mmCIF file of C-alpha atoms and ligand atoms in Angstrom:
data_model
loop_
_atom_site.group_PDB
_atom_site.id
_atom_site.type_symbol
_atom_site.label_atom_id
_atom_site.label_comp_id
_atom_site.label_asym_id
_atom_site.label_seq_id
_atom_site.Cartn_x
_atom_site.Cartn_y
_atom_site.Cartn_z
ATOM 1 C CA UNK A 158 0.000 0.000 0.000
ATOM 2 C CA UNK A 159 1.116 3.555 -0.629
ATOM 3 C CA UNK A 160 2.377 5.469 2.396
ATOM 4 C CA UNK A 161 1.956 9.234 2.848
ATOM 5 C CA UNK A 162 5.490 10.607 2.954
ATOM 6 C CA UNK A 163 6.481 14.181 3.816
ATOM 7 C CA UNK A 164 8.829 15.223 0.998
ATOM 8 C CA UNK A 165 9.490 18.765 2.150
ATOM 9 C CA UNK A 166 8.296 21.732 4.165
ATOM 10 C CA UNK A 167 8.347 25.522 3.807
ATOM 11 C CA UNK A 168 7.272 28.403 6.020
ATOM 12 C CA UNK A 169 6.697 32.117 5.768
ATOM 13 C CA UNK A 170 5.838 34.894 8.195
ATOM 14 C CA UNK A 171 5.244 38.533 7.288
ATOM 15 C CA UNK A 172 8.193 40.866 8.026
ATOM 16 C CA UNK A 173 6.432 42.981 10.659
ATOM 17 C CA UNK A 174 7.552 41.863 14.150
ATOM 18 C CA UNK A 175 5.237 42.881 16.999
ATOM 19 C CA UNK A 176 6.880 42.520 20.392
ATOM 20 C CA UNK A 177 5.060 42.399 23.713
ATOM 21 C CA UNK A 178 6.379 45.910 24.319
ATOM 22 C CA UNK A 179 4.679 47.078 21.108
ATOM 23 C CA UNK A 180 1.400 45.684 22.490
ATOM 24 C CA UNK A 181 1.945 47.525 25.792
ATOM 25 C CA UNK A 182 1.593 50.753 23.797
ATOM 26 C CA UNK A 183 -1.718 49.578 22.296
ATOM 27 C CA UNK A 184 -3.573 47.960 25.184
ATOM 28 C CA UNK A 185 -3.420 47.513 28.948
ATOM 29 C CA UNK A 186 -1.029 44.565 29.124
ATOM 30 C CA UNK A 187 2.592 43.874 29.980
ATOM 31 C CA UNK A 188 5.510 41.923 28.593
ATOM 32 C CA UNK A 189 5.725 40.185 31.974
ATOM 33 C CA UNK A 190 2.051 39.065 31.943
ATOM 34 C CA UNK A 191 2.227 37.779 28.377
ATOM 35 C CA UNK A 192 5.509 35.901 28.881
ATOM 36 C CA UNK A 193 4.471 34.424 32.203
ATOM 37 C CA UNK A 194 0.951 33.321 31.114
ATOM 38 C CA UNK A 195 1.723 32.235 27.547
ATOM 39 C CA UNK A 196 5.486 32.105 26.854
ATOM 40 C CA UNK A 197 5.051 34.488 23.910
ATOM 41 C CA UNK A 198 7.701 37.199 23.353
ATOM 42 C CA UNK A 199 6.794 38.377 19.862
ATOM 43 C CA UNK A 200 4.597 37.551 16.875
ATOM 44 C CA UNK A 201 4.443 38.620 13.212
ATOM 45 C CA UNK A 202 1.527 40.651 11.867
ATOM 46 C CA UNK A 203 0.854 41.647 8.296
ATOM 47 C CA UNK A 204 1.330 45.238 7.244
ATOM 48 C CA UNK A 205 -0.989 46.196 4.394
ATOM 49 C CA UNK A 206 -3.259 44.018 2.284
ATOM 50 C CA UNK A 207 -2.156 40.385 2.648
ATOM 51 C CA UNK A 208 -4.384 37.326 2.771
ATOM 52 C CA UNK A 209 -3.829 33.861 4.204
ATOM 53 C CA UNK A 210 -3.336 32.606 0.630
ATOM 54 C CA UNK A 211 -0.539 35.173 0.071
ATOM 55 C CA UNK A 212 1.368 33.878 3.097
ATOM 56 C CA UNK A 213 0.534 30.326 2.015
ATOM 57 C CA UNK A 214 1.849 31.056 -1.477
ATOM 58 C CA UNK A 215 5.243 32.152 -0.126
ATOM 59 C CA UNK A 216 5.466 29.053 2.081
ATOM 60 C CA UNK A 217 4.338 26.816 -0.811
ATOM 61 C CA UNK A 218 7.033 28.111 -3.170
ATOM 62 C CA UNK A 219 9.679 27.107 -0.603
ATOM 63 C CA UNK A 220 8.109 23.684 0.046
ATOM 64 C CA UNK A 221 7.776 22.968 -3.693
ATOM 65 C CA UNK A 222 11.384 23.957 -4.320
ATOM 66 C CA UNK A 223 12.575 21.812 -1.402
ATOM 67 C CA UNK A 224 10.619 18.856 -2.835
ATOM 68 C CA UNK A 225 12.003 19.416 -6.325
ATOM 69 C CA UNK A 226 8.416 19.709 -7.564
ATOM 70 C CA UNK A 227 6.699 22.300 -9.685
ATOM 71 C CA UNK A 228 3.120 23.355 -8.984
ATOM 72 C CA UNK A 229 2.091 21.382 -12.090
ATOM 73 C CA UNK A 230 3.170 18.167 -10.323
ATOM 74 C CA UNK A 231 0.463 18.605 -7.684
ATOM 75 C CA UNK A 232 -2.746 16.624 -7.949
ATOM 76 C CA UNK A 233 -4.429 18.011 -4.812
ATOM 77 C CA UNK A 234 -4.230 21.101 -2.606
ATOM 78 C CA UNK A 235 -5.509 21.301 0.970
ATOM 79 C CA UNK A 236 -5.634 24.687 2.684
ATOM 80 C CA UNK A 237 -6.325 24.853 6.410
ATOM 81 C CA UNK A 238 -7.336 28.241 7.815
ATOM 82 C CA UNK A 239 -9.817 29.967 10.105
ATOM 83 C CA UNK A 240 -9.036 33.307 8.483
ATOM 84 C CA UNK A 241 -9.781 32.908 4.773
ATOM 85 C CA UNK A 242 -8.802 35.845 2.548
ATOM 86 C CA UNK A 243 -12.478 36.506 1.745
ATOM 87 C CA UNK A 244 -15.857 34.995 2.711
ATOM 88 C CA UNK A 245 -15.735 32.721 -0.346
ATOM 89 C CA UNK A 246 -14.275 31.126 -2.402
ATOM 90 C CA UNK A 247 -11.789 29.449 -0.112
ATOM 91 C CA UNK A 248 -8.114 30.298 0.254
ATOM 92 C CA UNK A 249 -7.213 26.954 -1.374
ATOM 93 C CA UNK A 250 -8.683 28.148 -4.680
ATOM 94 C CA UNK A 251 -6.948 31.514 -4.358
ATOM 95 C CA UNK A 252 -3.638 29.790 -3.660
ATOM 96 C CA UNK A 253 -4.152 27.417 -6.573
ATOM 97 C CA UNK A 254 -4.494 30.355 -8.973
ATOM 98 C CA UNK A 255 -1.410 32.063 -7.490
ATOM 99 C CA UNK A 256 0.518 28.856 -8.182
ATOM 100 C CA UNK A 257 -0.409 29.256 -11.859
ATOM 101 C CA UNK A 258 -2.820 26.303 -11.889
ATOM 102 C CA UNK A 259 -6.300 26.186 -13.362
ATOM 103 C CA UNK A 260 -7.779 22.755 -12.721
ATOM 104 C CA UNK A 261 -6.009 21.107 -9.761
ATOM 105 C CA UNK A 262 -8.585 20.371 -7.031
ATOM 106 C CA UNK A 263 -8.329 22.594 -3.947
ATOM 107 C CA UNK A 264 -10.030 21.892 -0.619
ATOM 108 C CA UNK A 265 -10.354 24.239 2.351
ATOM 109 C CA UNK A 266 -10.379 22.909 5.905
ATOM 110 C CA UNK A 267 -11.964 25.032 8.643
ATOM 111 C CA UNK A 268 -10.704 23.311 11.760
ATOM 112 C CA UNK A 269 -8.799 26.169 13.405
ATOM 113 C CA UNK A 270 -5.896 24.980 15.568
ATOM 114 C CA UNK A 271 -6.324 21.379 14.459
ATOM 115 C CA UNK A 272 -6.509 22.323 10.760
ATOM 116 C CA UNK A 273 -3.119 20.769 10.059
ATOM 117 C CA UNK A 274 -4.058 17.554 11.888
ATOM 118 C CA UNK A 275 -7.342 17.231 9.981
ATOM 119 C CA UNK A 276 -5.485 18.183 6.780
ATOM 120 C CA UNK A 277 -2.781 15.572 7.265
ATOM 121 C CA UNK A 278 -5.363 12.867 8.022
ATOM 122 C CA UNK A 279 -7.294 13.934 4.901
ATOM 123 C CA UNK A 280 -4.159 13.898 2.735
ATOM 124 C CA UNK A 281 -3.339 10.428 4.059
ATOM 125 C CA UNK A 282 -6.853 9.182 3.227
ATOM 126 C CA UNK A 283 -6.627 10.633 -0.295
ATOM 127 C CA UNK A 284 -3.268 8.950 -0.850
ATOM 128 C CA UNK A 285 -4.276 5.585 0.641
ATOM 129 C CA UNK A 286 -7.485 5.529 -1.410
ATOM 130 C CA UNK A 287 -5.586 6.325 -4.610
ATOM 131 C CA UNK A 288 -7.390 9.640 -5.158
ATOM 132 C CA UNK A 289 -4.161 11.670 -5.107
ATOM 133 C CA UNK A 290 -0.429 11.098 -4.992
ATOM 134 C CA UNK A 291 1.221 14.508 -4.785
ATOM 135 C CA UNK A 292 -0.471 16.795 -2.272
ATOM 136 C CA UNK A 293 0.320 20.300 -1.083
ATOM 137 C CA UNK A 294 -0.979 20.792 2.466
ATOM 138 C CA UNK A 295 -0.919 24.394 3.671
ATOM 139 C CA UNK A 296 -1.815 26.005 6.980
ATOM 140 C CA UNK A 297 -2.086 29.781 6.815
ATOM 141 C CA UNK A 298 -3.570 32.504 8.985
ATOM 142 C CA UNK A 299 -3.963 36.252 9.039
ATOM 143 C CA UNK A 300 -5.322 36.950 12.516
ATOM 144 C CA UNK A 301 -4.075 40.490 12.971
ATOM 145 C CA UNK A 302 -6.658 42.187 10.737
ATOM 146 C CA UNK A 303 -9.508 40.698 12.795
ATOM 147 C CA UNK A 304 -8.334 41.248 16.362
ATOM 148 C CA UNK A 305 -9.887 43.563 18.921
ATOM 149 C CA UNK A 306 -6.862 45.790 19.502
ATOM 150 C CA UNK A 307 -8.364 47.417 22.591
ATOM 151 C CA UNK A 308 -8.008 46.345 26.206
ATOM 152 C CA UNK A 309 -11.383 44.555 25.906
ATOM 153 C CA UNK A 310 -9.805 41.970 23.578
ATOM 154 C CA UNK A 311 -6.413 41.707 25.289
ATOM 155 C CA UNK A 312 -6.666 38.043 26.278
ATOM 156 C CA UNK A 313 -6.851 37.026 22.604
ATOM 157 C CA UNK A 314 -5.016 39.848 20.863
ATOM 158 C CA UNK A 315 -1.733 39.119 22.636
ATOM 159 C CA UNK A 316 -1.687 35.447 21.662
ATOM 160 C CA UNK A 317 -2.373 35.439 17.916
ATOM 161 C CA UNK A 318 0.227 35.787 15.162
ATOM 162 C CA UNK A 319 0.107 35.617 11.363
ATOM 163 C CA UNK A 320 2.011 33.060 9.306
ATOM 164 C CA UNK A 321 1.876 30.059 7.012
ATOM 165 C CA UNK A 322 3.599 26.780 6.364
ATOM 166 C CA UNK A 323 3.329 24.234 3.570
ATOM 167 C CA UNK A 324 4.109 20.539 3.359
ATOM 168 C CA UNK A 325 4.536 18.449 0.197
ATOM 169 C CA UNK A 326 3.204 14.937 0.755
ATOM 170 C CA UNK A 327 3.764 12.093 -1.684
ATOM 171 C CA UNK A 328 2.231 8.629 -1.936
ATOM 172 C CA UNK A 329 5.163 6.197 -1.962
ATOM 173 C CA UNK A 330 4.867 2.440 -2.472
ATOM 174 C CA UNK A 331 6.890 0.759 0.309
ATOM 175 C CA UNK A 332 6.641 -2.216 2.666
ATOM 176 C CA UNK A 333 8.421 -0.271 5.391
ATOM 177 C CA UNK A 334 6.474 1.032 8.391
ATOM 178 C CA UNK A 335 6.497 4.723 7.434
ATOM 179 C CA UNK A 336 4.334 7.744 6.766
ATOM 180 C CA UNK A 337 1.158 8.508 8.719
ATOM 181 C CA UNK A 338 0.917 5.651 11.225
ATOM 182 C CA UNK A 339 -2.308 6.772 12.879
ATOM 183 C CA UNK A 340 -4.715 9.667 13.293
ATOM 184 C CA UNK A 341 -7.169 10.318 16.105
ATOM 185 C CA UNK A 342 -9.486 13.276 15.500
ATOM 186 C CA UNK A 343 -12.334 14.644 17.612
ATOM 187 C CA UNK A 344 -14.742 17.557 17.822
ATOM 188 C CA UNK A 345 -17.337 18.818 20.288
ATOM 189 C CA UNK A 346 -19.538 21.464 18.711
ATOM 190 C CA UNK A 347 -21.387 21.921 22.005
ATOM 191 C CA UNK A 348 -18.396 24.019 23.050
ATOM 192 C CA UNK A 349 -18.349 26.183 19.898
ATOM 193 C CA UNK A 350 -19.018 29.357 21.868
ATOM 194 C CA UNK A 351 -15.886 28.849 24.010
ATOM 195 C CA UNK A 352 -13.894 30.340 21.132
ATOM 196 C CA UNK A 353 -15.607 31.981 18.211
ATOM 197 C CA UNK A 354 -16.095 35.022 16.015
ATOM 198 C CA UNK A 355 -19.832 35.461 15.556
ATOM 199 C CA UNK A 356 -20.158 38.101 12.839
ATOM 200 C CA UNK A 357 -20.660 38.319 9.918
ATOM 201 C CA UNK A 358 -23.224 35.538 10.289
ATOM 202 C CA UNK A 359 -25.116 33.973 7.388
ATOM 203 C CA UNK A 360 -27.719 32.672 9.854
ATOM 204 C CA UNK A 361 -28.957 36.247 10.385
ATOM 205 C CA UNK A 362 -31.544 37.747 8.013
ATOM 206 C CA UNK A 363 -28.865 40.292 7.145
ATOM 207 C CA UNK A 364 -25.342 38.931 7.345
ATOM 208 C CA UNK A 365 -23.747 42.313 8.134
ATOM 209 C CA UNK A 366 -26.411 43.938 10.317
ATOM 210 C CA UNK A 367 -26.537 47.663 9.568
ATOM 211 C CA UNK A 368 -27.677 48.567 13.074
ATOM 212 C CA UNK A 369 -24.673 47.001 14.784
ATOM 213 C CA UNK A 370 -21.572 49.081 15.478
ATOM 214 C CA UNK A 371 -18.334 47.825 13.951
ATOM 215 C CA UNK A 372 -16.982 47.936 17.508
ATOM 216 C CA UNK A 373 -19.492 45.281 18.549
ATOM 217 C CA UNK A 374 -17.582 42.448 20.293
ATOM 218 C CA UNK A 375 -19.284 39.916 18.026
ATOM 219 C CA UNK A 376 -17.070 41.094 15.150
ATOM 220 C CA UNK A 377 -14.007 39.919 17.103
ATOM 221 C CA UNK A 378 -12.856 36.550 18.399
ATOM 222 C CA UNK A 379 -13.965 35.853 21.969
ATOM 223 C CA UNK A 380 -12.585 33.054 24.096
ATOM 224 C CA UNK A 381 -13.162 31.407 27.438
ATOM 225 C CA UNK A 382 -9.395 30.959 27.851
ATOM 226 C CA UNK A 383 -9.360 29.192 31.233
ATOM 227 C CA UNK A 384 -12.024 26.663 30.067
ATOM 228 C CA UNK A 385 -10.072 25.856 26.892
ATOM 229 C CA UNK A 386 -6.831 25.642 28.853
ATOM 230 C CA UNK A 387 -8.349 23.047 31.224
ATOM 231 C CA UNK A 388 -9.920 21.111 28.370
ATOM 232 C CA UNK A 389 -6.574 20.991 26.508
ATOM 233 C CA UNK A 390 -4.687 19.716 29.517
ATOM 234 C CA UNK A 391 -7.351 17.012 29.998
ATOM 235 C CA UNK A 392 -7.964 15.934 26.392
ATOM 236 C CA UNK A 393 -4.479 16.042 24.835
ATOM 237 C CA UNK A 394 -3.019 13.170 26.909
ATOM 238 C CA UNK A 395 -6.124 11.087 26.111
ATOM 239 C CA UNK A 396 -5.958 11.653 22.368
ATOM 240 C CA UNK A 397 -2.203 11.035 22.353
ATOM 241 C CA UNK A 398 -2.826 7.683 24.052
ATOM 242 C CA UNK A 399 -5.524 6.889 21.493
ATOM 243 C CA UNK A 400 -3.190 7.613 18.555
ATOM 244 C CA UNK A 401 -0.374 5.543 20.136
ATOM 245 C CA UNK A 402 -2.747 2.594 20.563
ATOM 246 C CA UNK A 403 -3.943 2.916 16.963
ATOM 247 C CA UNK A 404 -0.343 2.956 15.713
ATOM 248 C CA UNK A 405 0.569 0.141 18.134
ATOM 249 C CA UNK A 406 3.635 1.939 19.393
ATOM 250 C CA UNK A 407 4.665 3.228 22.817
ATOM 251 C CA UNK A 408 5.363 6.773 23.931
ATOM 252 C CA UNK A 409 9.059 5.827 24.302
ATOM 253 C CA UNK A 410 9.213 5.303 20.539
ATOM 254 C CA UNK A 411 8.215 8.918 19.831
ATOM 255 C CA UNK A 412 11.302 11.033 19.075
ATOM 256 C CA UNK A 413 9.540 14.382 19.273
ATOM 257 C CA UNK A 414 6.088 15.709 20.142
ATOM 258 C CA UNK A 415 5.082 18.757 18.123
ATOM 259 C CA UNK A 416 2.045 20.246 19.825
ATOM 260 C CA UNK A 417 -0.033 23.120 18.543
ATOM 261 C CA UNK A 418 1.556 26.289 19.913
ATOM 262 C CA UNK A 419 -1.377 27.813 21.824
ATOM 263 C CA UNK A 420 0.236 28.385 25.185
ATOM 264 C CA UNK A 421 3.661 27.306 26.475
ATOM 265 C CA UNK A 422 2.073 26.387 29.817
ATOM 266 C CA UNK A 423 -0.374 23.960 28.153
ATOM 267 C CA UNK A 424 2.517 22.193 26.440
ATOM 268 C CA UNK A 425 4.668 22.162 29.580
ATOM 269 C CA UNK A 426 1.745 20.680 31.533
ATOM 270 C CA UNK A 427 1.389 18.046 28.811
ATOM 271 C CA UNK A 428 5.090 17.172 29.134
ATOM 272 C CA UNK A 429 4.782 16.859 32.916
ATOM 273 C CA UNK A 430 1.665 14.700 32.648
ATOM 274 C CA UNK A 431 3.386 12.374 30.178
ATOM 275 C CA UNK A 432 6.609 12.470 32.281
ATOM 276 C CA UNK A 433 8.654 13.489 29.245
ATOM 277 C CA UNK A 434 12.113 15.068 29.158
ATOM 278 C CA UNK A 435 11.889 18.758 28.201
ATOM 279 C CA UNK A 436 13.665 18.131 24.878
ATOM 280 C CA UNK A 437 10.889 15.757 23.745
ATOM 281 C CA UNK A 438 8.377 18.605 23.273
ATOM 282 C CA UNK A 439 8.962 21.293 20.679
ATOM 283 C CA UNK A 440 8.258 24.943 21.545
ATOM 284 C CA UNK A 441 8.507 27.990 19.285
ATOM 285 C CA UNK A 442 5.501 29.988 20.555
ATOM 286 C CA UNK A 443 7.931 32.577 21.957
ATOM 287 C CA UNK A 444 8.718 33.710 18.376
ATOM 288 C CA UNK A 445 5.395 33.382 16.569
ATOM 289 C CA UNK A 446 2.530 33.349 19.080
ATOM 290 C CA UNK A 447 -0.443 31.183 18.142
ATOM 291 C CA UNK A 448 -0.570 30.924 14.340
ATOM 292 C CA UNK A 449 -3.431 28.406 14.545
ATOM 293 C CA UNK A 450 -3.532 26.194 11.397
ATOM 294 C CA UNK A 451 0.054 27.241 10.602
ATOM 295 C CA UNK A 452 1.492 26.540 14.037
ATOM 296 C CA UNK A 453 2.158 22.784 13.779
ATOM 297 C CA UNK A 454 3.637 22.899 10.239
ATOM 298 C CA UNK A 455 5.805 25.934 11.150
ATOM 299 C CA UNK A 456 7.061 23.952 14.142
ATOM 300 C CA UNK A 457 7.630 20.892 11.933
ATOM 301 C CA UNK A 458 9.633 22.984 9.474
ATOM 302 C CA UNK A 459 11.811 24.427 12.250
ATOM 303 C CA UNK A 460 12.276 21.084 14.032
ATOM 304 C CA UNK A 461 13.481 19.550 10.756
ATOM 305 C CA UNK A 462 15.766 22.516 10.031
ATOM 306 C CA UNK A 463 17.260 22.147 13.505
ATOM 307 C CA UNK A 464 17.909 18.458 12.767
ATOM 308 C CA UNK A 465 15.715 17.308 15.667
ATOM 309 C CA UNK A 466 13.731 15.022 13.352
ATOM 310 C CA UNK A 467 13.792 13.990 9.707
ATOM 311 C CA UNK A 468 16.125 10.975 9.669
ATOM 312 C CA UNK A 469 14.782 7.682 8.389
ATOM 313 C CA UNK A 470 12.908 5.965 11.234
ATOM 314 C CA UNK A 471 12.309 9.124 13.302
ATOM 315 C CA UNK A 472 8.791 9.248 14.740
ATOM 316 C CA UNK A 473 6.976 12.510 15.415
ATOM 317 C CA UNK A 474 3.625 12.987 17.134
ATOM 318 C CA UNK A 475 1.535 16.050 16.274
ATOM 319 C CA UNK A 476 -1.240 17.078 18.626
ATOM 320 C CA UNK A 477 -3.478 20.042 19.398
ATOM 321 C CA UNK A 478 -6.808 21.380 20.619
ATOM 322 C CA UNK A 479 -8.634 24.497 19.539
ATOM 323 C CA UNK A 480 -11.827 26.175 18.463
ATOM 324 C CA UNK A 481 -14.721 23.943 17.513
ATOM 325 C CA UNK A 482 -13.783 22.555 19.913
ATOM 326 C CA UNK A 483 -11.625 20.188 17.938
ATOM 327 C CA UNK A 484 -8.658 18.118 19.048
ATOM 328 C CA UNK A 485 -6.507 15.346 17.701
ATOM 329 C CA UNK A 486 -3.201 13.586 17.349
ATOM 330 C CA UNK A 487 -1.377 12.228 14.285
ATOM 331 C CA UNK A 488 1.728 10.021 14.390
ATOM 332 C CA UNK A 489 4.194 10.154 11.495
ATOM 333 C CA UNK A 490 7.318 8.070 10.792
ATOM 334 C CA UNK A 491 9.999 9.314 8.399
ATOM 335 C CA UNK A 492 10.832 6.921 5.538
HETATM 336 N N1 ACO B 1591 -2.675 41.357 29.726
HETATM 337 C C1 ACO B 1591 -2.870 41.574 31.042
HETATM 338 N N2 ACO B 1591 -3.863 40.995 31.747
HETATM 339 C C2 ACO B 1591 -4.685 40.184 31.089
HETATM 340 C C3 ACO B 1591 -4.536 39.905 29.707
HETATM 341 C C4 ACO B 1591 -3.486 40.540 29.016
HETATM 342 N N3 ACO B 1591 -3.242 40.341 27.712
HETATM 343 N N4 ACO B 1591 -5.508 39.064 29.326
HETATM 344 C C5 ACO B 1591 -6.239 38.783 30.409
HETATM 345 N N5 ACO B 1591 -5.750 39.480 31.474
HETATM 346 C C6 ACO B 1591 -6.238 39.484 32.860
HETATM 347 C C7 ACO B 1591 -7.695 39.111 32.964
HETATM 348 O O1 ACO B 1591 -8.503 40.237 32.761
HETATM 349 C C8 ACO B 1591 -7.771 38.585 34.386
HETATM 350 O O2 ACO B 1591 -7.828 39.680 35.266
HETATM 351 P P1 ACO B 1591 -8.686 39.615 36.646
HETATM 352 O O3 ACO B 1591 -8.055 38.508 37.429
HETATM 353 O O4 ACO B 1591 -8.514 40.967 37.224
HETATM 354 O O5 ACO B 1591 -10.086 39.285 36.213
HETATM 355 C C9 ACO B 1591 -6.404 37.910 34.612
HETATM 356 O O6 ACO B 1591 -5.548 38.463 33.592
HETATM 357 C C10 ACO B 1591 -6.454 36.416 34.476
HETATM 358 O O7 ACO B 1591 -7.190 36.072 33.295
HETATM 359 P P2 ACO B 1591 -7.337 34.593 32.801
HETATM 360 O O8 ACO B 1591 -8.139 34.574 31.543
HETATM 361 O O9 ACO B 1591 -7.786 33.728 33.957
HETATM 362 O O10 ACO B 1591 -5.797 34.258 32.475
HETATM 363 P P3 ACO B 1591 -5.149 32.895 32.080
HETATM 364 O O11 ACO B 1591 -4.024 32.601 32.978
HETATM 365 O O12 ACO B 1591 -6.175 31.813 31.856
HETATM 366 O O13 ACO B 1591 -4.498 33.253 30.654
HETATM 367 C C11 ACO B 1591 -4.945 32.766 28.355
HETATM 368 C C12 ACO B 1591 -5.319 33.629 29.570
HETATM 369 C C13 ACO B 1591 -3.499 33.056 28.010
HETATM 370 C C14 ACO B 1591 -5.846 33.157 27.190
HETATM 371 C C15 ACO B 1591 -5.114 31.260 28.712
HETATM 372 O O14 ACO B 1591 -6.375 31.068 29.334
HETATM 373 C C16 ACO B 1591 -5.005 30.340 27.531
HETATM 374 O O15 ACO B 1591 -3.970 30.238 26.887
HETATM 375 N N6 ACO B 1591 -6.082 29.567 27.240
HETATM 376 C C17 ACO B 1591 -6.071 28.564 26.189
HETATM 377 C C18 ACO B 1591 -6.069 29.187 24.827
HETATM 378 C C19 ACO B 1591 -6.155 28.110 23.777
HETATM 379 O O16 ACO B 1591 -5.541 27.076 23.852
HETATM 380 N N7 ACO B 1591 -6.971 28.367 22.771
HETATM 381 C C20 ACO B 1591 -7.204 27.368 21.765
HETATM 382 C C21 ACO B 1591 -6.361 27.546 20.611
HETATM 383 S S1 ACO B 1591 -6.741 28.980 19.697
HETATM 384 C C22 ACO B 1591 -7.716 28.472 18.345
HETATM 385 O O17 ACO B 1591 -8.241 27.399 18.303
HETATM 386 C C23 ACO B 1591 -7.968 29.458 17.320
#
């Protein structure tokens, strides 16, 4: 059977660095609070008109070059984002056109922080079913243009960053145990309101209500941070265990855990719960903040560049929880 093999990665963040001190000038917050509660020191925000597909395009060019592929080699594109460039069509279609293509199928995934996990599981299913063999999986977000940059929105505004990463995935015929070994995905829509942006809403008679001020909090993301924090600390170990059982491997066989970068404290708590050495969990939230669908592939790109993983036989476990709520874990073994 064909295995889903990561051929290459690429990442891109916009050039505009926003430090915690920059945020202190905007809202009532402090570098100390942000670092202590989240681990974040800086993030990148776009400057001017830039969509998720623009960031994704830059990351894709790097991933394609690293794979030795051209865009014409692709037979499927998956774009994970919660911040599409426009209401519709999806950022996957916009990216496809930017890549100079005009008929390659493009699918958008709206799974927020687990977008990469759902995307990787989808790519694996497409490859194993024979529907595709050369897939570009992209996670890209532009949060900064939709944040409440007043003290009212400070809990969320300080955590989100913009960025994108792309992964080229190829179906390779091999008897070796390699590629995506297991995926465990979950969602609980009953908790949708724990993290959401409500407007514009197609369920309303008028999607952009004219009588509502543009300062209305419903136009901005709102989050019950402590509830999500507790849920993450409870659910991530469970879903990791589920994915290990599905793959029939033990935690000791995992070389590196790459969690979604939502909060350094969530990932440290995860490490303590699993009794892991500090170097077994990858952190880069200090540089990028929470880039949502881009966070796991950006971390994958950096972990590979740093030589932490990527050798034949290395096993990496991706995991995360976010809006939806959605959570999951995917285990991957390098060929
Ligand atoms: N600066 C200063 N003070 C702040 C800030 C800020 N940026 N934000 C909140 N505070 C204040 C609050 O007002 C509160 O003050 P009070 O005690 O006077 O009422 C105090 O700090 C504590 O607030 P909490 O919300 O309890 O702070 P907490 O330690 O929980 O940290 C945070 C907040 C960072 C948001 C945390 O709850 C968290 O990371 N939650 C999980 C987020 C997550 O994983 N989201 C899912 C992924 S995102 C996605 O899916 C798109």
